[in-house]
PDB file of C-alpha atoms in Angstrom:
ATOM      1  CA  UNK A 466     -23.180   0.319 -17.746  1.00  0.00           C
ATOM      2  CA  UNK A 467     -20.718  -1.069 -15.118  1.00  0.00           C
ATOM      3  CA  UNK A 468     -18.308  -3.385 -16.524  1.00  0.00           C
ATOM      4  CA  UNK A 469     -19.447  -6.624 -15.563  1.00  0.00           C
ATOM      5  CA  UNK A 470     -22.110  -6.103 -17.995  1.00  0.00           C
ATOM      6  CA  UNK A 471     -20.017  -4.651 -20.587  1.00  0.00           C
ATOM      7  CA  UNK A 472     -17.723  -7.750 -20.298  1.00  0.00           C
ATOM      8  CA  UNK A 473     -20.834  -9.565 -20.304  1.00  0.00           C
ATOM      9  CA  UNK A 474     -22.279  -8.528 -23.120  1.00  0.00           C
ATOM     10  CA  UNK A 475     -18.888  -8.568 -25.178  1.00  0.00           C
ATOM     11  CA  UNK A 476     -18.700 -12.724 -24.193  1.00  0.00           C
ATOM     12  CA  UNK A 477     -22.605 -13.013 -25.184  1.00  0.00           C
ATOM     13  CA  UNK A 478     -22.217 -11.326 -28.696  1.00  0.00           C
ATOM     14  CA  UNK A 479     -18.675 -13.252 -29.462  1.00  0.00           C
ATOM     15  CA  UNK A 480     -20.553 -16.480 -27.917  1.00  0.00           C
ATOM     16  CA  UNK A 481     -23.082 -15.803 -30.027  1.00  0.00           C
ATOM     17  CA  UNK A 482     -21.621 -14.755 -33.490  1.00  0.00           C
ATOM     18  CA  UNK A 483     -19.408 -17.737 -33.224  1.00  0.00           C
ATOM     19  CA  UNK A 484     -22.131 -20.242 -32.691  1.00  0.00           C
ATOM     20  CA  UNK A 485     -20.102 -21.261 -28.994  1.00  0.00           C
ATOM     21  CA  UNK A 486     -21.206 -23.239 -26.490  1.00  0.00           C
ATOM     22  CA  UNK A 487     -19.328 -22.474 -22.836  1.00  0.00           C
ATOM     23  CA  UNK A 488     -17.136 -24.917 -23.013  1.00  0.00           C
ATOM     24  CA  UNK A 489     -15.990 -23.666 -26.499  1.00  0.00           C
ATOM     25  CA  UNK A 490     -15.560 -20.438 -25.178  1.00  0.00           C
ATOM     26  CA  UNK A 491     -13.945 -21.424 -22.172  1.00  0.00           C
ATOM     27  CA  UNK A 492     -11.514 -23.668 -23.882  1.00  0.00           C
ATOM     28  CA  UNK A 493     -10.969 -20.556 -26.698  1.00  0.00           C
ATOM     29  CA  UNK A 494     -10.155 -18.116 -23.476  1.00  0.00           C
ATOM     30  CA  UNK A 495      -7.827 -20.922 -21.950  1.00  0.00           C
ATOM     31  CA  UNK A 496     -10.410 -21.193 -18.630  1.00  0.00           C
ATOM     32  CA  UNK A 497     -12.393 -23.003 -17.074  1.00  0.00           C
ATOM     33  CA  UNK A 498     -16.300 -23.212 -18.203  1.00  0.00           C
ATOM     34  CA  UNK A 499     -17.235 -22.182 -14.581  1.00  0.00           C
ATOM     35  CA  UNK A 500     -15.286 -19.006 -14.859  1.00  0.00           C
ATOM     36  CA  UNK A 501     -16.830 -17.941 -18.435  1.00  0.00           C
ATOM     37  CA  UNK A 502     -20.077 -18.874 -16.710  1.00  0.00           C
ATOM     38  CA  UNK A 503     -19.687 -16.360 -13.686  1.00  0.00           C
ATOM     39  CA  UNK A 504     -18.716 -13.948 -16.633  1.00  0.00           C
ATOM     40  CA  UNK A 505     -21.472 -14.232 -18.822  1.00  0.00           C
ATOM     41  CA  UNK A 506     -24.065 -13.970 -15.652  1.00  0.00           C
ATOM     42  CA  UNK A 507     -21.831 -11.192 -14.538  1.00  0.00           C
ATOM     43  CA  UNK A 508     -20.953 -12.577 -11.113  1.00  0.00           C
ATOM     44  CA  UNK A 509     -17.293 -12.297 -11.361  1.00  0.00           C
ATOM     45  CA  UNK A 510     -14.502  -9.970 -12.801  1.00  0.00           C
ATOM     46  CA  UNK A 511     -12.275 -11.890 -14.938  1.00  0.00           C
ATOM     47  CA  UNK A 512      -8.036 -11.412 -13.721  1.00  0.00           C
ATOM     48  CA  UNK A 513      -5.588  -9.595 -16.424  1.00  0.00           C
ATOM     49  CA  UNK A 514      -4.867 -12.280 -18.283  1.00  0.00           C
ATOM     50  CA  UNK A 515      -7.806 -13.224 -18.962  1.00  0.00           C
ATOM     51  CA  UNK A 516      -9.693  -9.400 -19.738  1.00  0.00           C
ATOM     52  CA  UNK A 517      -6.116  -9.307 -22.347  1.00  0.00           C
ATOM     53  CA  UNK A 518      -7.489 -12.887 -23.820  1.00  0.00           C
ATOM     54  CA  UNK A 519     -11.198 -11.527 -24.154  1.00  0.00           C
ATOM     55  CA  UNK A 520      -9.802  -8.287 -25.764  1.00  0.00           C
ATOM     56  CA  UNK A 521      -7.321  -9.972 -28.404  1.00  0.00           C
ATOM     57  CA  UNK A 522     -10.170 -12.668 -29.062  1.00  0.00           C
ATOM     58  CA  UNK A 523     -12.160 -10.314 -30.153  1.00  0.00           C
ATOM     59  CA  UNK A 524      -9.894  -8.046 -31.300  1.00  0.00           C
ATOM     60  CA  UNK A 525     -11.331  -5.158 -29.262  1.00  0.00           C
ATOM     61  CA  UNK A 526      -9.578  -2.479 -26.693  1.00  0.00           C
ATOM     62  CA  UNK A 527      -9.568  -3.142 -23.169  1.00  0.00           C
ATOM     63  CA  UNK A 528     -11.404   0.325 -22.866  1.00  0.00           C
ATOM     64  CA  UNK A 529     -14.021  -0.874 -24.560  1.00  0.00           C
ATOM     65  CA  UNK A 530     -14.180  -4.857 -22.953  1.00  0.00           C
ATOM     66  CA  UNK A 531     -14.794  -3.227 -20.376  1.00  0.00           C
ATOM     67  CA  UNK A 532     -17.296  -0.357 -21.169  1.00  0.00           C
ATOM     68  CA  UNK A 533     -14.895   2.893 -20.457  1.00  0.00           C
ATOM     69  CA  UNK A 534     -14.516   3.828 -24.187  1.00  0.00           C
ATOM     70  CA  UNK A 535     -16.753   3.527 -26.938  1.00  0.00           C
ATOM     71  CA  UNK A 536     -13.930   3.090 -29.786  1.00  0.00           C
ATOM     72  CA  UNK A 537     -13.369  -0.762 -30.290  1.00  0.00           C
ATOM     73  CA  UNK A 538      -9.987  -0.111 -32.006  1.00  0.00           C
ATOM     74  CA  UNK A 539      -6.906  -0.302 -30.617  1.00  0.00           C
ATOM     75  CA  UNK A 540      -2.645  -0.087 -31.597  1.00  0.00           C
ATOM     76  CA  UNK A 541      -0.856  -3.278 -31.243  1.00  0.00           C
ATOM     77  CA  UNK A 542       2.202  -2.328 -28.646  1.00  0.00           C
ATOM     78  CA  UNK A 543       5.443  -2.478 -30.742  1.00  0.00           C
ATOM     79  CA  UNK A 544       7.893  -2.726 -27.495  1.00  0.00           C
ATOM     80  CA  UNK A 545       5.120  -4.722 -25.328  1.00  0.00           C
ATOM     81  CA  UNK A 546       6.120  -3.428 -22.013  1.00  0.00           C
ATOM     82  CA  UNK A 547       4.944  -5.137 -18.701  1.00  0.00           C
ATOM     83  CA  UNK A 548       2.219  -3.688 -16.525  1.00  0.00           C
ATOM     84  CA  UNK A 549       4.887  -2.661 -14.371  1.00  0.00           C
ATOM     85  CA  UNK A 550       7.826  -1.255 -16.871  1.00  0.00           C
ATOM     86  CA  UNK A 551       4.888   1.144 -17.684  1.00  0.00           C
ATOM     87  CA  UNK A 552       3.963   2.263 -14.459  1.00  0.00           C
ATOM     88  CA  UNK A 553       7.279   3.272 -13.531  1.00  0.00           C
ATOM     89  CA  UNK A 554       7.587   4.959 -16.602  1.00  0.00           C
ATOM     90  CA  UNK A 555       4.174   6.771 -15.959  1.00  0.00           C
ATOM     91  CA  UNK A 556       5.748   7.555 -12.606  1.00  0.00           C
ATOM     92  CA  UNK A 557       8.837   8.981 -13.452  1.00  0.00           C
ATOM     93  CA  UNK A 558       7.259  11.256 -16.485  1.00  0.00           C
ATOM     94  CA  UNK A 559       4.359  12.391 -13.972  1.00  0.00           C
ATOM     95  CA  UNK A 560       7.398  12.887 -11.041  1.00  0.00           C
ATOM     96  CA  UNK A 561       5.083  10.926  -8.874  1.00  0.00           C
ATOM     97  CA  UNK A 562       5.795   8.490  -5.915  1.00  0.00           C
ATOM     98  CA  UNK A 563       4.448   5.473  -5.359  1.00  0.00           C
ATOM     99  CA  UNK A 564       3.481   6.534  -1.764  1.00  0.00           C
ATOM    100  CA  UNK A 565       1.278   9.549  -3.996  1.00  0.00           C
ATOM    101  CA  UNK A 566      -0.126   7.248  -6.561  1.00  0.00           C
ATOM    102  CA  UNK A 567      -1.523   4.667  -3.606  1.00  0.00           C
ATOM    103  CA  UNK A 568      -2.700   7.698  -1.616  1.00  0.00           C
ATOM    104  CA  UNK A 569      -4.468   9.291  -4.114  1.00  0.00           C
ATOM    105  CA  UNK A 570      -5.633   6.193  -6.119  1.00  0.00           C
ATOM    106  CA  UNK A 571      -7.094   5.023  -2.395  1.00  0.00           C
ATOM    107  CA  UNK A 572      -5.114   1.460  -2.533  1.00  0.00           C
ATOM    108  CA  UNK A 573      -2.784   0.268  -0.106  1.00  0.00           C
ATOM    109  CA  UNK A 574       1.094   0.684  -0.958  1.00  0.00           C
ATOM    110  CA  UNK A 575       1.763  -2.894  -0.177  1.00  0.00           C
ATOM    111  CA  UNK A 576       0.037  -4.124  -3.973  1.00  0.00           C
ATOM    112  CA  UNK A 577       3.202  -2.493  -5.215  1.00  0.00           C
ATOM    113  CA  UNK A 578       5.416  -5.595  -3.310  1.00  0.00           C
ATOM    114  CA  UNK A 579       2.876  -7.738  -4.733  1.00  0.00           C
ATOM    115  CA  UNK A 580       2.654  -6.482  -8.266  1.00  0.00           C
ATOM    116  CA  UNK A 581       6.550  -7.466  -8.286  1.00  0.00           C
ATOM    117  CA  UNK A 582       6.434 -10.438  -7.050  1.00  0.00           C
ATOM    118  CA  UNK A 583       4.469 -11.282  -9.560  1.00  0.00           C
ATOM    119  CA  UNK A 584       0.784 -11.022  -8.922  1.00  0.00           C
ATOM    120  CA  UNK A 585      -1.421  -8.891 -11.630  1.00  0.00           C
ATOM    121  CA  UNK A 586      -3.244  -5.838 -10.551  1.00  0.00           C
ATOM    122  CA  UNK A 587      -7.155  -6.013  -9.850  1.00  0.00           C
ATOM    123  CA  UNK A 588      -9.221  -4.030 -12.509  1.00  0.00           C
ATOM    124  CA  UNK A 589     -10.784  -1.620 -10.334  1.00  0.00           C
ATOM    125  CA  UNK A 590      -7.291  -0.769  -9.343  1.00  0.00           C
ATOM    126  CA  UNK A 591      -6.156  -0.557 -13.249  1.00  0.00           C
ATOM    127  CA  UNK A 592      -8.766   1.784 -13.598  1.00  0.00           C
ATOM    128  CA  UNK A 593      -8.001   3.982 -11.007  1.00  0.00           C
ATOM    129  CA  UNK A 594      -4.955   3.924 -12.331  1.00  0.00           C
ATOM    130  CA  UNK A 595      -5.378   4.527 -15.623  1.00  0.00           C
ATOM    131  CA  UNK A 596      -7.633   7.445 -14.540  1.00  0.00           C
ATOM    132  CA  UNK A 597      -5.007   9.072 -12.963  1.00  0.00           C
ATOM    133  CA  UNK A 598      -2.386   9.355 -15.599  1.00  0.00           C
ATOM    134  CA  UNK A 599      -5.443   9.464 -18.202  1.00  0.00           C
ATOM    135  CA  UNK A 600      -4.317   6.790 -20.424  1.00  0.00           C
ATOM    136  CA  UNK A 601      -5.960   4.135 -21.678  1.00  0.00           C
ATOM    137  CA  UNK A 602      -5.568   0.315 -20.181  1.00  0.00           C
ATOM    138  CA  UNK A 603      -4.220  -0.938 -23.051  1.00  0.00           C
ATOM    139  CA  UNK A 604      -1.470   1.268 -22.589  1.00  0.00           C
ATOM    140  CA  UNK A 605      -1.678   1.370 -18.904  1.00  0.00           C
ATOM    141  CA  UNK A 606      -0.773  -2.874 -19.825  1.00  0.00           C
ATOM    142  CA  UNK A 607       1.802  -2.681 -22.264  1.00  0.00           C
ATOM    143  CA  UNK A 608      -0.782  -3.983 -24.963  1.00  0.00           C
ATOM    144  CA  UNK A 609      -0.756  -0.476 -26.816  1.00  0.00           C
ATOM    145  CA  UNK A 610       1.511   2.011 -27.268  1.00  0.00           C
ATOM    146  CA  UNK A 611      -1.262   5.266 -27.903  1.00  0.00           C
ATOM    147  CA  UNK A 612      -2.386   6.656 -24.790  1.00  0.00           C
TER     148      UNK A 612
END
């Protein structure tokens, strides 16, 4: 299963257990009702913010939103580092480079000027990532603090 369905199929089953219609979901998820559309068809990847607002609605890991684990569970984050504060720890405990990570994660090094000013990593790139150092995106996100 790719995760567009597995996202999929968690929105269906919380849509619905919940008796929702799209807009109720949408408005529950803080989005628009075309976006949970595009979701639910699995046309689009939802951003960060709004995987993290599937997974707490649901109360599920982002590993498993997404289809990469089969455990549901996950450990609230105690400290509730940022994507970033995480990755340079990652980086420094692995003695990796940025210039390594990009190369061998296949993304350009640019995203990293990007990431800081702000904009949220793609999920194909937090996988990669997360694949690399072998954690788990919840931790990968600051959302856990188990690996």
């Amino acid at each position: 299963m790719n995760y567009l369905e597995s996202i999929s199929d968690i929105l269906t089953d919380y849509k619905i257990q919940h008796n929702l219609n799209i807009t109720q979901l949408a408005e529950r998820l803080n989005t628009t009702d075309r976006s949970v559309s595009n979701w639910l068809k699995g046309k689009s990847c939802p951003y960060l913010e709004n995987l993290i607002c599937i997974a707490n609605l649901s109360n599920y890991s982002l590993d498993y939103v997404v289809g990469r684990s089969i455990h549901q569970a996950y450990t609230p984050s105690i400290q509730n580092p940022s994507f970033l504060q995480r990755l340079d720890s990652l980086l420094i405990s692995h003695h990796e480079s940025y210039t390594h990570l990009a190369k061998t994660c296949e993304f350009s090094e640019a995203i990293f000027a990007k990431w800081r000013k702000g904009k949220t990593p793609k999920l194909d790139v937090l996988l990669s990532i997360a694949n690399h150092f072998d954690v788990t995106l919840d931790y990968l996100v600051g959302r856990s603090d188990s690996i």
